[in-house]
Coordinates of C-alpha atoms in Angstrom, one line a residue:
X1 CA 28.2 -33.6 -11.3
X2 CA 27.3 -30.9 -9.0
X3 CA 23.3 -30.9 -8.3
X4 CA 22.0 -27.5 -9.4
X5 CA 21.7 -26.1 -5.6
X6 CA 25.5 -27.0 -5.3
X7 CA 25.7 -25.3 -8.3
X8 CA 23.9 -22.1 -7.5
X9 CA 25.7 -22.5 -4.0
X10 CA 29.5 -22.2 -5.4
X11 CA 29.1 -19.4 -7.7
X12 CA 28.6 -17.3 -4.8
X13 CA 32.5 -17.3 -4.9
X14 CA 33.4 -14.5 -7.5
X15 CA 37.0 -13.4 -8.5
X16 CA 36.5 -10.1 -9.3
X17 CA 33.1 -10.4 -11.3
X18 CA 34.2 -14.3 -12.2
X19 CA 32.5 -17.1 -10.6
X20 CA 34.7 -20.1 -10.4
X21 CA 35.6 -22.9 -7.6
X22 CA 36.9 -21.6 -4.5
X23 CA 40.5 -24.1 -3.4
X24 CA 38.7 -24.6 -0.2
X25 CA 36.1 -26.8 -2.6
X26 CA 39.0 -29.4 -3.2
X27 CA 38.9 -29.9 0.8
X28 CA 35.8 -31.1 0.8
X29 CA 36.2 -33.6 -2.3
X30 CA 39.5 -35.0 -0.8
X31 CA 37.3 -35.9 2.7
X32 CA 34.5 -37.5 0.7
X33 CA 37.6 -39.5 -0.5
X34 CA 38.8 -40.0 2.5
X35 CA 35.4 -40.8 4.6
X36 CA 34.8 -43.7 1.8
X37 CA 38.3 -45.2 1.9
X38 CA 39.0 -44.8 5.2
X39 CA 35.5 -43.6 7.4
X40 CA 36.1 -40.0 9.6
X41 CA 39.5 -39.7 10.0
X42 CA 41.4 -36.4 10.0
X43 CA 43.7 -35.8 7.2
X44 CA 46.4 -33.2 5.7
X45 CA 46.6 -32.1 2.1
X46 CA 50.3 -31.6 1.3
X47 CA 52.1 -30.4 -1.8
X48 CA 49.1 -28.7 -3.0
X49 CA 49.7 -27.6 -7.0
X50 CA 46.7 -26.2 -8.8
X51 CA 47.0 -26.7 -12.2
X52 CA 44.0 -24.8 -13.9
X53 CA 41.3 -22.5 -12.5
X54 CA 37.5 -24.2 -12.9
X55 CA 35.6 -21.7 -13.8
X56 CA 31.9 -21.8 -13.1
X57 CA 30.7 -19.3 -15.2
X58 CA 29.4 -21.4 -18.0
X59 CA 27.3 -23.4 -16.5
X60 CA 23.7 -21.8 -17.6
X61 CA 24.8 -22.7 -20.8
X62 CA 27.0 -25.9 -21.1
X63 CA 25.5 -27.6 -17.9
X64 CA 27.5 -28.2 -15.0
X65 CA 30.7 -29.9 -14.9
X66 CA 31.3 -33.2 -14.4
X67 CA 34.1 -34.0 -11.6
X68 CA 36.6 -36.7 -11.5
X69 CA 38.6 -38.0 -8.2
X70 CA 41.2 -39.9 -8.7
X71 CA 43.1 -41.6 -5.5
X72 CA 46.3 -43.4 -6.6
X73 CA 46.3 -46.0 -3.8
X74 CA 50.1 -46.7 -4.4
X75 CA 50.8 -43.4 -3.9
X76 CA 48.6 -41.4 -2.1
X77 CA 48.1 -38.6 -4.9
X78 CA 44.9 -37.0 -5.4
X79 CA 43.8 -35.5 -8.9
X80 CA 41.1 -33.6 -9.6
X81 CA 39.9 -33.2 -12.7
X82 CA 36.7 -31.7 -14.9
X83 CA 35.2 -31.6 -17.8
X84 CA 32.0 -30.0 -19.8
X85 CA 29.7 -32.0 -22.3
X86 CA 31.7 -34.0 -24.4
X87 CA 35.0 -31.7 -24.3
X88 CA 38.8 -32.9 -22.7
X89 CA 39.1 -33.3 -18.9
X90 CA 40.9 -30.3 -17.8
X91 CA 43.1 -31.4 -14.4
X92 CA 42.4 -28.4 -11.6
X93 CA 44.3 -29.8 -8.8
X94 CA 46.9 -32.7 -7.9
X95 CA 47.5 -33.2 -4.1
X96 CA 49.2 -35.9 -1.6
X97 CA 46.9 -37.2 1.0
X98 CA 48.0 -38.6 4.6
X99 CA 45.8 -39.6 7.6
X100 CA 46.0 -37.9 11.0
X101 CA 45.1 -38.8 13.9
X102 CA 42.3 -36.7 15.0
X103 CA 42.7 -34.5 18.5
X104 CA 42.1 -31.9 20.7
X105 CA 43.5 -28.7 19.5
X106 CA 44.9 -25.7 21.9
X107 CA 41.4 -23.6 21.9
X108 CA 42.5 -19.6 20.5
X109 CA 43.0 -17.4 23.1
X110 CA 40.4 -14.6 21.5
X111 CA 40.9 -12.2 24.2
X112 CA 44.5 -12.4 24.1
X113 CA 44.8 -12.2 20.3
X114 CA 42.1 -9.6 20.1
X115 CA 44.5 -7.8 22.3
X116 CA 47.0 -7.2 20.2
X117 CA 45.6 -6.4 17.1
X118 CA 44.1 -2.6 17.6
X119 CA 43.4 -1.9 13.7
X120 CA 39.2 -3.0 12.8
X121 CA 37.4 -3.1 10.0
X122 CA 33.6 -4.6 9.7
X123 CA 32.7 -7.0 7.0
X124 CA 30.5 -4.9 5.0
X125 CA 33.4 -2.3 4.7
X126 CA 36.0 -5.1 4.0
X127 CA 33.7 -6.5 1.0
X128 CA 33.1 -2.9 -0.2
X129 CA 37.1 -2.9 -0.9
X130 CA 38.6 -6.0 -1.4
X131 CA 38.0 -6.6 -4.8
X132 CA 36.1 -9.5 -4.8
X133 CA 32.2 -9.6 -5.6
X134 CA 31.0 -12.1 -3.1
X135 CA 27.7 -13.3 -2.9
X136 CA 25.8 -16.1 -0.6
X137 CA 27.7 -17.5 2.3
X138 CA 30.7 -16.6 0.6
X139 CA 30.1 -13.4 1.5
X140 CA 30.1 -14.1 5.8
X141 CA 32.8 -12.2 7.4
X142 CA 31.6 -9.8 10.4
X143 CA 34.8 -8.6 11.5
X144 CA 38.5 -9.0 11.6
X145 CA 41.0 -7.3 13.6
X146 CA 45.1 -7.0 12.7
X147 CA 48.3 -6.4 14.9
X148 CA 51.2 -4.5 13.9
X149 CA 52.7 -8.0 13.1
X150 CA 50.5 -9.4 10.6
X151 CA 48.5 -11.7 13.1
X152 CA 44.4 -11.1 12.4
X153 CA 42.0 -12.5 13.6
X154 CA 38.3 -13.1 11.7
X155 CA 34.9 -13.6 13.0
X156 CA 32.1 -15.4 10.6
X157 CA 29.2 -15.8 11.7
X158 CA 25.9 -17.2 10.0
X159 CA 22.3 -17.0 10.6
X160 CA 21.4 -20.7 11.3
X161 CA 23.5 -23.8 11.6
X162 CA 23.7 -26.2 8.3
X163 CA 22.9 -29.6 9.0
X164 CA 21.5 -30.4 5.2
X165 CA 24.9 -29.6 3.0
X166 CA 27.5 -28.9 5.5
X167 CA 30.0 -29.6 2.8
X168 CA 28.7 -26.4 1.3
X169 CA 29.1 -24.6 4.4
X170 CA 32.5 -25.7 4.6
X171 CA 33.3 -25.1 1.3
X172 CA 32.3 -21.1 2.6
X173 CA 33.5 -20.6 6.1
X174 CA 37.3 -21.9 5.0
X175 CA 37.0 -19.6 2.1
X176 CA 36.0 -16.8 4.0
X177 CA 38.2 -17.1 6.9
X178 CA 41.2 -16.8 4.9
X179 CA 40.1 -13.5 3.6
X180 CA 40.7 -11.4 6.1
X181 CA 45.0 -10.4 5.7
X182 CA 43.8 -9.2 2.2
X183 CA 42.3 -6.1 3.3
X184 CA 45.8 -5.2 4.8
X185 CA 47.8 -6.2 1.7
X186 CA 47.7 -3.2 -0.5
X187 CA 46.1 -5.1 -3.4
X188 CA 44.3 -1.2 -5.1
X189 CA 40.9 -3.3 -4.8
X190 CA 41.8 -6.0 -7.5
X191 CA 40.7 -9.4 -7.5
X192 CA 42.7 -12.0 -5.9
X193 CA 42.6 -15.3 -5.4
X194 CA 45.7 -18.2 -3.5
X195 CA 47.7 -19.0 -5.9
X196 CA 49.0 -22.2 -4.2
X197 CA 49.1 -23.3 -1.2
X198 CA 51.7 -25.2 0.9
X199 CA 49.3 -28.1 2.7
X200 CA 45.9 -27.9 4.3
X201 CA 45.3 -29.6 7.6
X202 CA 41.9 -31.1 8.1
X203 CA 42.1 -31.6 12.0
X204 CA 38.4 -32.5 12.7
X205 CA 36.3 -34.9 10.6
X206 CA 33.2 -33.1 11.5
X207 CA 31.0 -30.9 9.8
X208 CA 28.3 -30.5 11.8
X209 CA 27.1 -27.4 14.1
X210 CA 29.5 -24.7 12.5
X211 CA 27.9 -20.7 12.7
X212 CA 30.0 -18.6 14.6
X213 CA 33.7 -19.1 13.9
X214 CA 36.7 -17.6 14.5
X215 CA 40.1 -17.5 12.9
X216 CA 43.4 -16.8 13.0
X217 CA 45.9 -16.3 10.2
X218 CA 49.6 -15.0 10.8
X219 CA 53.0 -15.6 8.7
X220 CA 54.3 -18.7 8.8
X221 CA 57.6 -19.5 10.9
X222 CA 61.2 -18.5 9.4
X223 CA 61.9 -21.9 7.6
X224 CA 58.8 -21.1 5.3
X225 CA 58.6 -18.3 2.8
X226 CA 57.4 -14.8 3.7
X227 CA 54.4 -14.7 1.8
X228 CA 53.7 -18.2 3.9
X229 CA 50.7 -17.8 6.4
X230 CA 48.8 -20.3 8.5
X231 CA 45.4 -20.5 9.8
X232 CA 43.8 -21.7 12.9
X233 CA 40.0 -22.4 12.5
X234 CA 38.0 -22.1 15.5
X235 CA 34.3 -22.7 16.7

């Protein structure tokens, strides 16, 4: 069950007005799986499906809900599943999971990226419009930047470094750096929230010493559909 700090950490991630479980959450389950099966080891996520939203918005007064991993060793699929008091378990999320082997990634070019995308907006104004009431470290974006093609490129930064809950802080940073093509996407200032995604790709077993980062999001290649993006975390 999630510890009421958790708790009180996670519903910083609103939909609209809604607090519910940001998809970046099931990330961090999946390499608590992960670092107990197998120790740090990078891994990818594939054939993502999310099944039901859990929402987190009924917590002050049904508790906190309890979470279920489930690893099928035979065939690599991850469930996640909840439930509150007594009631049915309600499954959120059923993923594959492969290991990687963990290595140095190209660094991002900031300069050269930053170079091409000549439209800004600063975080306060981006939150102001997007739709989405964040609060807490949900709520980190400083900047992002966007080319003519799509590419932008985000800048999160956060007071101090988390060495106490960096699961938490990962749950945030991933969530926030994939916010920033929304403010382009002509969305009127609605909620919005991914409605699937393709694979994640855990590249780094770490979690320490993340404040400042950096990311880059732009469509996908050709072979992948055009509403397709990927992202490219950077310290």
């Amino acid at each position: 069950r999630f510890s009421a700090v958790e708790l009180a950490f996670l519903q910083g991630h609103r939909v609209g007005k809604v607090k519910l479980l940001p998809g970046t959450c099931y990330i961090e389950m999946a390499r608590a799986a992960v670092h107990q099966q197998h120790g740090p080891s990078a891994f990818a996520l594939p054939h993502v499906r999310f099944q039901t939203i859990l929402f987190l918005d009924e917590a002050e007064l049904r508790g906190a809900p309890t979470i279920q991993l489930r690893l099928a060793l035979g065939t690599s699929e991850l469930s996640i599943t909840s439930r509150l008091e007594d009631a049915a378990w309600d499954e959120h999320a059923v993923m594959q999971l492969e290991l990687r082997t963990e290595g140095a990634e190209a660094p991002l070019d900031r300069a050269a990226v930053r170079a091409r995308c000549p439209d800004h907006v600063a975080g306060e104004e981006f939150y102001e419009r997007t739709g989405n009431d964040y609060r807490g470290e949900f709520h980190a974006l400083t900047d992002a930047w966007v080319s003519p093609h799509q590419t932008v490129l985000g800048h999160v930064e956060y007071a101090a470094e988390e060495t106490e809950r960096p699961h938490l802080r990962s749950c945030a940073y991933l969530d926030a750096c994939t916010h920033t093509s929304v403010f382009w996407v002509p969305h009127c200032r609605r909620g919005f929230f991914a409605a699937s995604i393709g694979a994640y790709h855990v590249l780094q077993a770490s979690l320490v010493g993340h404040r400042i980062l950096w990311s880059a999001v732009g469509r996908a290649p050709a072979k992948y559909s055009k509403e397709s993006a990927q992202m490219a975390l950077h310290d």
